[in-house]
Coordinates of N, CA, C and O and ligand atoms in Angstrom, one line a residue:
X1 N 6.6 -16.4 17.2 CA 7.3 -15.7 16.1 C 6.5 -14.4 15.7 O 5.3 -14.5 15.3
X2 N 7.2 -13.3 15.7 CA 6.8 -12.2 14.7 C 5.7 -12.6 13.8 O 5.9 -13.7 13.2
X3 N 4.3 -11.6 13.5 CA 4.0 -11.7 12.7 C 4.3 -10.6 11.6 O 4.5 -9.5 12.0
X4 N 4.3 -11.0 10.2 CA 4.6 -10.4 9.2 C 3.1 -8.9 8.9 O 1.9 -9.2 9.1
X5 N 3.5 -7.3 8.3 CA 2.7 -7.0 7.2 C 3.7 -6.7 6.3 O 4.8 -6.3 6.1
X6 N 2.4 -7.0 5.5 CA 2.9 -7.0 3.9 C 2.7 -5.6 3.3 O 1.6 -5.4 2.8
X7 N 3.8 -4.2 3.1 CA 3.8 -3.2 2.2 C 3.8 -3.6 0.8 O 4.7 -4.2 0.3
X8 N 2.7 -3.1 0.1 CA 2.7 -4.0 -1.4 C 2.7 -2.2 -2.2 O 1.9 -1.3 -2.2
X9 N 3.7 -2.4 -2.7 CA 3.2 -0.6 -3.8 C 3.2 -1.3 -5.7 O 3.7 -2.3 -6.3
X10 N 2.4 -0.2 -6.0 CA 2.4 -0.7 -7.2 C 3.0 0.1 -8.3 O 4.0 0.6 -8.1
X11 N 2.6 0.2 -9.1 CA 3.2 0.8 -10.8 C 4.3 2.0 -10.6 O 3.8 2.6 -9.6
X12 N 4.7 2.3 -10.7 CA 5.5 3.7 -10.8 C 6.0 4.6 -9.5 O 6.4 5.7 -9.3
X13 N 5.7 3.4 -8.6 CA 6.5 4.1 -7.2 C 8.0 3.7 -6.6 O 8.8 3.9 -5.7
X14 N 8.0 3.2 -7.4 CA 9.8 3.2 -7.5 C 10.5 4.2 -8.0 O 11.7 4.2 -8.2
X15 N 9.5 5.3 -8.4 CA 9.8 6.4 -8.8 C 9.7 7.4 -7.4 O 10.1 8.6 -7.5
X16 N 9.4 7.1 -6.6 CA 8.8 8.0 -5.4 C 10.6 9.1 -4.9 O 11.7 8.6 -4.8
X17 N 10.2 10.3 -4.7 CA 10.8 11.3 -4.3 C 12.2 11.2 -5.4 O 13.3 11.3 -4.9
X18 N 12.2 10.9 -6.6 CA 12.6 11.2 -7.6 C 12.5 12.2 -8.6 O 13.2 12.9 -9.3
X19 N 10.9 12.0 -8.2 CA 10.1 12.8 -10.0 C 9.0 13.1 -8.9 O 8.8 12.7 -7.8
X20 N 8.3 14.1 -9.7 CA 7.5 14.9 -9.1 C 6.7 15.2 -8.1 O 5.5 15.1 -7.8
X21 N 8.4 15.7 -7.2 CA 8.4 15.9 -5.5 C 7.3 16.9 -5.2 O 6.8 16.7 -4.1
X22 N 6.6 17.8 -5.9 CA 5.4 18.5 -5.6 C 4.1 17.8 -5.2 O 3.2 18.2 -4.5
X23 N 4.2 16.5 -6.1 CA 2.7 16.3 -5.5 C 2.9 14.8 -4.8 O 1.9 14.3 -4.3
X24 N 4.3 14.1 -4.9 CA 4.5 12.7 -3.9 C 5.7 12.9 -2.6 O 6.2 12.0 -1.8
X25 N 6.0 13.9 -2.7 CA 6.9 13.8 -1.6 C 8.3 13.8 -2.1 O 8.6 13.6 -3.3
X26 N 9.4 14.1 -1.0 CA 10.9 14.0 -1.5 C 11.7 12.7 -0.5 O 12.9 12.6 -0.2
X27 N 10.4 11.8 -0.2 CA 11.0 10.4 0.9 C 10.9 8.9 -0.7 O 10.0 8.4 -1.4
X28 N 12.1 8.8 -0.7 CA 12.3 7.7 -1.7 C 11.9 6.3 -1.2 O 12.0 6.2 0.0
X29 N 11.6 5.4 -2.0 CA 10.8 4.0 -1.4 C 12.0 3.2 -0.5 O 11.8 2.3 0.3
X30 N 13.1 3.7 -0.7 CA 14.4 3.0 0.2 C 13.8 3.4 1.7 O 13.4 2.6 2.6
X31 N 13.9 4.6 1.8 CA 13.5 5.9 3.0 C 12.5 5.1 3.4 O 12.6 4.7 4.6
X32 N 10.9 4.7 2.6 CA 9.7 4.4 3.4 C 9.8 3.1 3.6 O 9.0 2.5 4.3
X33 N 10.9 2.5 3.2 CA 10.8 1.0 3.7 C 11.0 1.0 4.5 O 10.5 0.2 5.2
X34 N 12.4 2.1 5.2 CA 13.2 1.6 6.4 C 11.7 2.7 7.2 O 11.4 2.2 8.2
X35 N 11.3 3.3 7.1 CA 9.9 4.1 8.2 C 9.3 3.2 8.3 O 9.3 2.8 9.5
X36 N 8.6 2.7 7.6 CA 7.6 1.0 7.7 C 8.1 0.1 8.7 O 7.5 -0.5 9.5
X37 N 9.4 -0.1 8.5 CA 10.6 -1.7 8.9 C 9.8 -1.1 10.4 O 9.0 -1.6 11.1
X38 N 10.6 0.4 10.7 CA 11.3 0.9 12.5 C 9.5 0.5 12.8 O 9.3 -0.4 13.6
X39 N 8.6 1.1 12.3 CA 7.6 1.5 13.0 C 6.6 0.2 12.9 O 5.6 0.3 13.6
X40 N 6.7 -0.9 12.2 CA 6.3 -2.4 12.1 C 7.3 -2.8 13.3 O 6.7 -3.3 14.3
X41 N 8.4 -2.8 13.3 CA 9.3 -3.6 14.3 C 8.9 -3.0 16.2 O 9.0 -3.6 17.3
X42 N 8.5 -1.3 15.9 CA 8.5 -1.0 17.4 C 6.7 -1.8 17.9 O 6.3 -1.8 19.1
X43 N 6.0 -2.3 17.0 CA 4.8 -2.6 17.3 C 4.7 -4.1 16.8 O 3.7 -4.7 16.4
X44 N 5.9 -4.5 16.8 CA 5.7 -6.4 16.7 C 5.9 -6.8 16.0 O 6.2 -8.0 16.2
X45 N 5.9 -6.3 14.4 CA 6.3 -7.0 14.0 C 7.2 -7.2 13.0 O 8.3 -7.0 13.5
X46 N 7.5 -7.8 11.5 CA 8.0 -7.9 11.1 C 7.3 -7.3 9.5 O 6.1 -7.2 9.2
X47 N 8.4 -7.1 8.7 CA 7.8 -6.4 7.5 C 8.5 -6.9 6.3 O 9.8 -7.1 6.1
X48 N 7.3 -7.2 5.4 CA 7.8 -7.2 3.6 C 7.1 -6.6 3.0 O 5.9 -6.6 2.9
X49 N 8.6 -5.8 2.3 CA 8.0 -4.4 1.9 C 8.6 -4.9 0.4 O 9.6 -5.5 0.1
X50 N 7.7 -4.2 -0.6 CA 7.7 -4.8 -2.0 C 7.3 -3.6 -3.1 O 6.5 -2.7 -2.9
X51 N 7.9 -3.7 -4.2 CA 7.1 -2.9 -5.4 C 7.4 -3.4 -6.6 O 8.5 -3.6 -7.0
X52 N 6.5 -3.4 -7.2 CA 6.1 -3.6 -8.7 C 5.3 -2.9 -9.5 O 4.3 -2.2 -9.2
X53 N 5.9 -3.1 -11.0 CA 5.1 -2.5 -12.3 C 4.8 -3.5 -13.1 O 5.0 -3.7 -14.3
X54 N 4.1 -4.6 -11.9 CA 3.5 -5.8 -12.9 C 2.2 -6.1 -12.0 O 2.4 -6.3 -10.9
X55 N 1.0 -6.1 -12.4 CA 0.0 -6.1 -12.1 C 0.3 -7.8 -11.5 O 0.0 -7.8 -10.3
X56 N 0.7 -9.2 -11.9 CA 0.5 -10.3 -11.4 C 1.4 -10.4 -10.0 O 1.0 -11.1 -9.0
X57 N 2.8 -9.7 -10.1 CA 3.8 -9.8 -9.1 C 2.8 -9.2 -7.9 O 2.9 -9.7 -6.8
X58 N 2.0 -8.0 -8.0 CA 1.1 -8.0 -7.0 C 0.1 -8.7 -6.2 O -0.3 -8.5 -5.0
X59 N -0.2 -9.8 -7.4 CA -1.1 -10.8 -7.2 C -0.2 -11.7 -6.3 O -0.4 -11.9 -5.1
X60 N 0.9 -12.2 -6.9 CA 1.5 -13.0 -6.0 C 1.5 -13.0 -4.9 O 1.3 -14.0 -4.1
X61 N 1.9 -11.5 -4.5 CA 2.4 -10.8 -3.2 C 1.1 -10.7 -2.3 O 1.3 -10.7 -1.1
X62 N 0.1 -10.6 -2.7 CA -1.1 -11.0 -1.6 C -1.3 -12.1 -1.8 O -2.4 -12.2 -1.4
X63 N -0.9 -13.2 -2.3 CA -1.4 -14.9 -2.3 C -0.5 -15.1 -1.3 O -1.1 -15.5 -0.3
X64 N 0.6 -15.0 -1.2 CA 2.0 -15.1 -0.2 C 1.3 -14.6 0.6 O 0.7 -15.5 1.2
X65 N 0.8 -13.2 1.3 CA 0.7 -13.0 2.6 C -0.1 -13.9 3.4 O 0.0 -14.2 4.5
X66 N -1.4 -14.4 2.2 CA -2.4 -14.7 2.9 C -2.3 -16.6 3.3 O -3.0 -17.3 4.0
X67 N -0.6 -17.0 2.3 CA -0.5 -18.3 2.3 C 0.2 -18.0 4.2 O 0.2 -18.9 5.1
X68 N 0.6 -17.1 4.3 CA 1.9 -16.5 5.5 C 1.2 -16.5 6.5 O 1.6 -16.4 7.7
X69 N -0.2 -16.6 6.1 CA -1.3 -15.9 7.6 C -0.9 -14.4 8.0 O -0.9 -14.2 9.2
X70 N -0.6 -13.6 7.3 CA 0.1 -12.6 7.6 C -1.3 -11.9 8.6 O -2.4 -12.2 8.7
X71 N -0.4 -10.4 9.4 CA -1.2 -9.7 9.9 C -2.2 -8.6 9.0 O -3.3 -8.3 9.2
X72 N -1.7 -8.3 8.3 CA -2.2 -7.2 7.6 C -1.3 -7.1 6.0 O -0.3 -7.9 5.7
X73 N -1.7 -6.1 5.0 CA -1.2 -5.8 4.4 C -1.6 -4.3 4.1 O -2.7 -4.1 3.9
X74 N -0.8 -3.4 4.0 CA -0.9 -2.0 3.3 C -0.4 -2.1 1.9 O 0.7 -2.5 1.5
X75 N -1.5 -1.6 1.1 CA -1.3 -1.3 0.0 C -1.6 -0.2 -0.8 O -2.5 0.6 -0.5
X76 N -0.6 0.0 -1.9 CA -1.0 1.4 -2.4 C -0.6 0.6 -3.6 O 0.4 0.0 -3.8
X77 N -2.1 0.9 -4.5 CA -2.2 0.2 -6.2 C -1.5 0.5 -7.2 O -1.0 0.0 -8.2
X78 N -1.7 2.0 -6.5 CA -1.2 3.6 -7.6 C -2.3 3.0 -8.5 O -3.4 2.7 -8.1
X79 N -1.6 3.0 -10.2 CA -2.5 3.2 -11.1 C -3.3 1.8 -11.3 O -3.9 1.8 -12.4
X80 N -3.6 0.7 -10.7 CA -3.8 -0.2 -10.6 C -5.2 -0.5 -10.2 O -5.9 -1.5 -10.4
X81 N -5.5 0.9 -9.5 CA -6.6 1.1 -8.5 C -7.4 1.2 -8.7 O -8.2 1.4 -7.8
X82 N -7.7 1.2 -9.9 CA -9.3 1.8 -10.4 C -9.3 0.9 -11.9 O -10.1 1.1 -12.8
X83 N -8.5 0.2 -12.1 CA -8.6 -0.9 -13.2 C -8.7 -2.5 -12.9 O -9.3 -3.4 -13.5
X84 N -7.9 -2.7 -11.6 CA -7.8 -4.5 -11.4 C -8.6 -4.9 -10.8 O -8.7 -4.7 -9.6
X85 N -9.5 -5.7 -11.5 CA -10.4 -6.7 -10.9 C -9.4 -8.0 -10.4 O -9.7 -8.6 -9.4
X86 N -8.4 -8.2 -11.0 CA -7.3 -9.0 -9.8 C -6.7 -9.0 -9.1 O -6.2 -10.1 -8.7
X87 N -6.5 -8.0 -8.6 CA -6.1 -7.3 -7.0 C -7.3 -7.4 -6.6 O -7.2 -8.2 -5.7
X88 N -8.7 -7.0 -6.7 CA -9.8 -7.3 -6.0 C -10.0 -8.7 -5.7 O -10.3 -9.0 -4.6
X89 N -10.0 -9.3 -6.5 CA -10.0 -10.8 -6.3 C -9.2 -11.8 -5.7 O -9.5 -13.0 -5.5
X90 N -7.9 -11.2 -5.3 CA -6.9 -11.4 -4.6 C -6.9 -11.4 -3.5 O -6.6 -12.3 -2.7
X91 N -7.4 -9.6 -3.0 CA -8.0 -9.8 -1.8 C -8.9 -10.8 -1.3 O -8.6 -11.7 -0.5
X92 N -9.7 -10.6 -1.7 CA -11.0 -11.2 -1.4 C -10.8 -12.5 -1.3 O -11.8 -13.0 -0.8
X93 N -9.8 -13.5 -1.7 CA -9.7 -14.7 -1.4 C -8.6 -14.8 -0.4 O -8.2 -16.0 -0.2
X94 N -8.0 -14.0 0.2 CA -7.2 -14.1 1.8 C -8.0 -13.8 2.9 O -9.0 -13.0 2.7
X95 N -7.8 -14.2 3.8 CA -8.4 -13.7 4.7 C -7.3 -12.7 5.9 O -7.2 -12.4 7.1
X96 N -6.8 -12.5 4.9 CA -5.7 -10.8 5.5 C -6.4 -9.4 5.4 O -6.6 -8.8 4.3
X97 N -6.7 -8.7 6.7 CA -6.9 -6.9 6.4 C -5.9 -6.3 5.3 O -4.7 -6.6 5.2
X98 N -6.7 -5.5 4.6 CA -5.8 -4.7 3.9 C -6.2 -3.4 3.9 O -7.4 -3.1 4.0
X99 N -5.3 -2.5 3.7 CA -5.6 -0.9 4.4 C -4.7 -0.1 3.1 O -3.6 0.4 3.0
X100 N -5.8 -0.2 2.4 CA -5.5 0.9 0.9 C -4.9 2.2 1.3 O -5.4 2.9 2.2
X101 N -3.3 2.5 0.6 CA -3.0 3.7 1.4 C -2.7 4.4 -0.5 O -2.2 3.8 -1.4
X102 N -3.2 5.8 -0.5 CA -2.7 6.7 -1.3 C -2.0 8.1 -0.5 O -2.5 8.9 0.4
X103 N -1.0 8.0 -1.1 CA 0.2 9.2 -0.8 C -1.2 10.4 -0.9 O -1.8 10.9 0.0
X104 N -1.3 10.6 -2.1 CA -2.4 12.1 -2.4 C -3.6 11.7 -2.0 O -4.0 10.5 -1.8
X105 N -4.5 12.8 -1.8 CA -5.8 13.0 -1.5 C -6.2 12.7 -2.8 O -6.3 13.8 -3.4
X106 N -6.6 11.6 -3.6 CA -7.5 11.0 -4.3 C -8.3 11.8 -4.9 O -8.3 12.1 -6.1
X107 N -9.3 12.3 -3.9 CA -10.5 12.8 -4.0 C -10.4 14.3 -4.4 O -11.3 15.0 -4.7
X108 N -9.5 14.5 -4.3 CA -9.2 16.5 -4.8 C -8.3 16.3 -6.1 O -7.5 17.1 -6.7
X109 N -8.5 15.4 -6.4 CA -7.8 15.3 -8.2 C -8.8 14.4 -9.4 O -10.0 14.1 -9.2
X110 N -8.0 14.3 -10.4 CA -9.0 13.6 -11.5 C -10.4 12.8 -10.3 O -10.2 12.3 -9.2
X111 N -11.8 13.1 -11.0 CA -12.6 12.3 -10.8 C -12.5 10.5 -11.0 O -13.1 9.7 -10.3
X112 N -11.7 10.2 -12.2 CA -11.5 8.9 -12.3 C -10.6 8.0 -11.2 O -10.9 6.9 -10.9
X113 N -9.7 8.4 -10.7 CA -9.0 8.4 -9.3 C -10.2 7.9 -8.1 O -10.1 7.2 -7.1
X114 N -11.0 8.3 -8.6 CA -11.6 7.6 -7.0 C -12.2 6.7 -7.2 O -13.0 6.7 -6.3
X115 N -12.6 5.5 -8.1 CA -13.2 4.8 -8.3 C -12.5 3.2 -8.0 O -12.2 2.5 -9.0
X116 N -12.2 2.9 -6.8 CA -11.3 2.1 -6.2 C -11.8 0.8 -6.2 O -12.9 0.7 -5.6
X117 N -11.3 -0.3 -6.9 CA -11.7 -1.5 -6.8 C -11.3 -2.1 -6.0 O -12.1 -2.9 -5.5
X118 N -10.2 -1.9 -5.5 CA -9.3 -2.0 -4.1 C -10.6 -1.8 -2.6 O -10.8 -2.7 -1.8
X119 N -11.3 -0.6 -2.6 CA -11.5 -0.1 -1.5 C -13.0 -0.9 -1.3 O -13.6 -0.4 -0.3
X120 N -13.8 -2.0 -1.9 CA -14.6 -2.4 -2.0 C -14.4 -4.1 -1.1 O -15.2 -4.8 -0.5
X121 N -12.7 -4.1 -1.4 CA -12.6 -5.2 0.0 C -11.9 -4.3 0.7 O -11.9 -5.1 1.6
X122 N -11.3 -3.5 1.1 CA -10.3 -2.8 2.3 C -10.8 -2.5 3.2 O -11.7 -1.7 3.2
X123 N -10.3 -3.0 4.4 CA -10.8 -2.7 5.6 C -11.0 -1.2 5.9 O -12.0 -0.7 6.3
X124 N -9.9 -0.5 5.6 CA -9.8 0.5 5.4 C -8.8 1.5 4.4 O -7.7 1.2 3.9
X125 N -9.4 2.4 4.4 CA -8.4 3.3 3.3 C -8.0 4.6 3.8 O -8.5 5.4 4.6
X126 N -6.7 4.7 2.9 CA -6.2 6.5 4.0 C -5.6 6.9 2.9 O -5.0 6.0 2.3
X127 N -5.6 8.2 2.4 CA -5.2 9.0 1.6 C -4.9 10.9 2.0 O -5.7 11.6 2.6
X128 N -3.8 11.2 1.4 CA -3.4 12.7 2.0 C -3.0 12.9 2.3 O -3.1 14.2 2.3
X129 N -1.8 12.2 3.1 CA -1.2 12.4 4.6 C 0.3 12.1 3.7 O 1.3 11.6 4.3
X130 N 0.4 12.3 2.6 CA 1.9 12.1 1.7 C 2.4 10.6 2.5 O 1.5 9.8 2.6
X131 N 3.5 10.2 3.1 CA 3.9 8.7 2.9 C 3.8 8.6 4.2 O 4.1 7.5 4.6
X132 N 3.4 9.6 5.1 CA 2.5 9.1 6.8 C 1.6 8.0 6.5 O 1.5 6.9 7.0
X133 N 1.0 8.4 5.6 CA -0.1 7.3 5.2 C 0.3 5.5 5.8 O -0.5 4.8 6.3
X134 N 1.2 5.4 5.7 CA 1.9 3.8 5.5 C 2.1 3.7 6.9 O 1.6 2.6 7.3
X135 N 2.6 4.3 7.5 CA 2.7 4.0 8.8 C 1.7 4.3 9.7 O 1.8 3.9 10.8
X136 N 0.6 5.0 9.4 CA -0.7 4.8 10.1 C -1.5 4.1 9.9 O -2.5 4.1 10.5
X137 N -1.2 3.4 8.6 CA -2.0 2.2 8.0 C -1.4 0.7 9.1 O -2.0 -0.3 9.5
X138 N 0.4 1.2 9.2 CA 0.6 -0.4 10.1 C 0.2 0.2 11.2 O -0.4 -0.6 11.8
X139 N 0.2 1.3 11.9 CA -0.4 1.7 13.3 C -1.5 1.1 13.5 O -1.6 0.3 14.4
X140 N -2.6 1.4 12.6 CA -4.1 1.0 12.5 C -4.0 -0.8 12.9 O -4.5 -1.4 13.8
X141 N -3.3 -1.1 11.9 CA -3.4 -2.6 11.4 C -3.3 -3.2 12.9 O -4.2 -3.9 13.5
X142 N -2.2 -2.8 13.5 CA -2.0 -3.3 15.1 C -3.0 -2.8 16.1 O -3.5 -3.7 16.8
X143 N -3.2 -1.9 16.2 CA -4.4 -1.7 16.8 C -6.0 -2.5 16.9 O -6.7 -2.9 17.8
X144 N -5.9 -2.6 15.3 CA -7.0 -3.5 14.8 C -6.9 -5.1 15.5 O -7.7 -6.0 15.5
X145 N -6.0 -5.1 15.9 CA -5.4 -6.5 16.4 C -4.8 -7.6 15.2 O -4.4 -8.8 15.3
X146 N -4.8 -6.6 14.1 CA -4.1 -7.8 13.0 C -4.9 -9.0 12.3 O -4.3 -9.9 11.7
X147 N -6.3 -8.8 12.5 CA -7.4 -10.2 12.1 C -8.4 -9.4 11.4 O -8.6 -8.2 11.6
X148 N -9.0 -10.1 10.6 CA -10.3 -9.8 10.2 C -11.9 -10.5 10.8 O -12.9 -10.1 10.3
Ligands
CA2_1 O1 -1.6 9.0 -4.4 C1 -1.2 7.9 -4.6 O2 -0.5 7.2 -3.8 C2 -1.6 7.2 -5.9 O3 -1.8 5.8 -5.6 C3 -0.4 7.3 -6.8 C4 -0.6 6.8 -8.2 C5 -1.9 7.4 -8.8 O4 -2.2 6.8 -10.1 C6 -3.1 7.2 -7.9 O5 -4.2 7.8 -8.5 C7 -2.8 7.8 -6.5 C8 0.6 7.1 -9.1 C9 1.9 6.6 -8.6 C10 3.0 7.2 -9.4 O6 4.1 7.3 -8.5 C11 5.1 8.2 -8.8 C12 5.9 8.5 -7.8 C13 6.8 9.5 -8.0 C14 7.0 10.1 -9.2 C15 6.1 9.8 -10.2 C16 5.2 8.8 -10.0

């Protein structure tokens, strides 16, 4: 059977290619789900793609993958990211890769932005590449072979 990853987005990206298409793009979370789905499906596997503006519903959502054995999970915290020690802790008790994805270059904006609690368990992290990001995060993930 297919293995699952897990797209986890967080606070205010349900807002994406709504509101302020200058600095996130004009691809709406419907749009990146179905880019994730094709490009998860042409490389095996299968995808649950998710968003919330509740800091636990995220928690959940990596307890589930890692209950799933899942292959991977990409995540993007948004504002999440530099405040949750429970998303860090979340991680850290699956033993699922996770591959921190920010739409923007992080590091060329506010200083407080880069201080990633996330990126302290992430296998890896990718930022800049506007909502490419997510699909070279499941590229990566497969390549990676999907394990930690
Ligand atoms: O660049 C990213 O992907 C961020 O994770 C986005 C977060 C921000 O707090 C991080 O520093 C970087 C903000 C997400 C807000 O999403 C919106 C999308 C469209 C319109 C308005 C907000």
């Amino acid at each position: 059977m297919a293995k699952a990853i897990y797209v986890l987005n967080g606070p205010n990206l349900n807002l994406l290619g709504t509101r302020e298409p200058d600095r996130y793009g004009h691809v709406t979370l419907a749009e990146l789900e179905m880019r994730c789905r094709e490009t998860a499906h042409r490389l095996g596997f299968t995808t649950e793609f998710r968003q919330s503006n509740h800091e636990g519903a995220i928690v959940d959502a990596i307890q589930e993958a890692g209950a799933k054995a899942a292959a991977g999970i990409v995540l993007n915290p948004a504002g999440y990211t530099t405040t949750s020690v429970a998303l860090l802790d979340a991680i850290l008790a699956v033993r699922v890769p996770v591959v921190e994805v920010h739409i923007t270059n992080i590091h060329a904006r506010e200083s407080f932005r880069r201080n990633s609690y996330i990126s302290k368990a992430a296998m890896a992290v990718i930022c800049g590449f506007g909502v490419e990001g997510y699909t070279l995060a499941i590229e990566g993930l497969a390549r990676a072979g999907g394990g930690r």
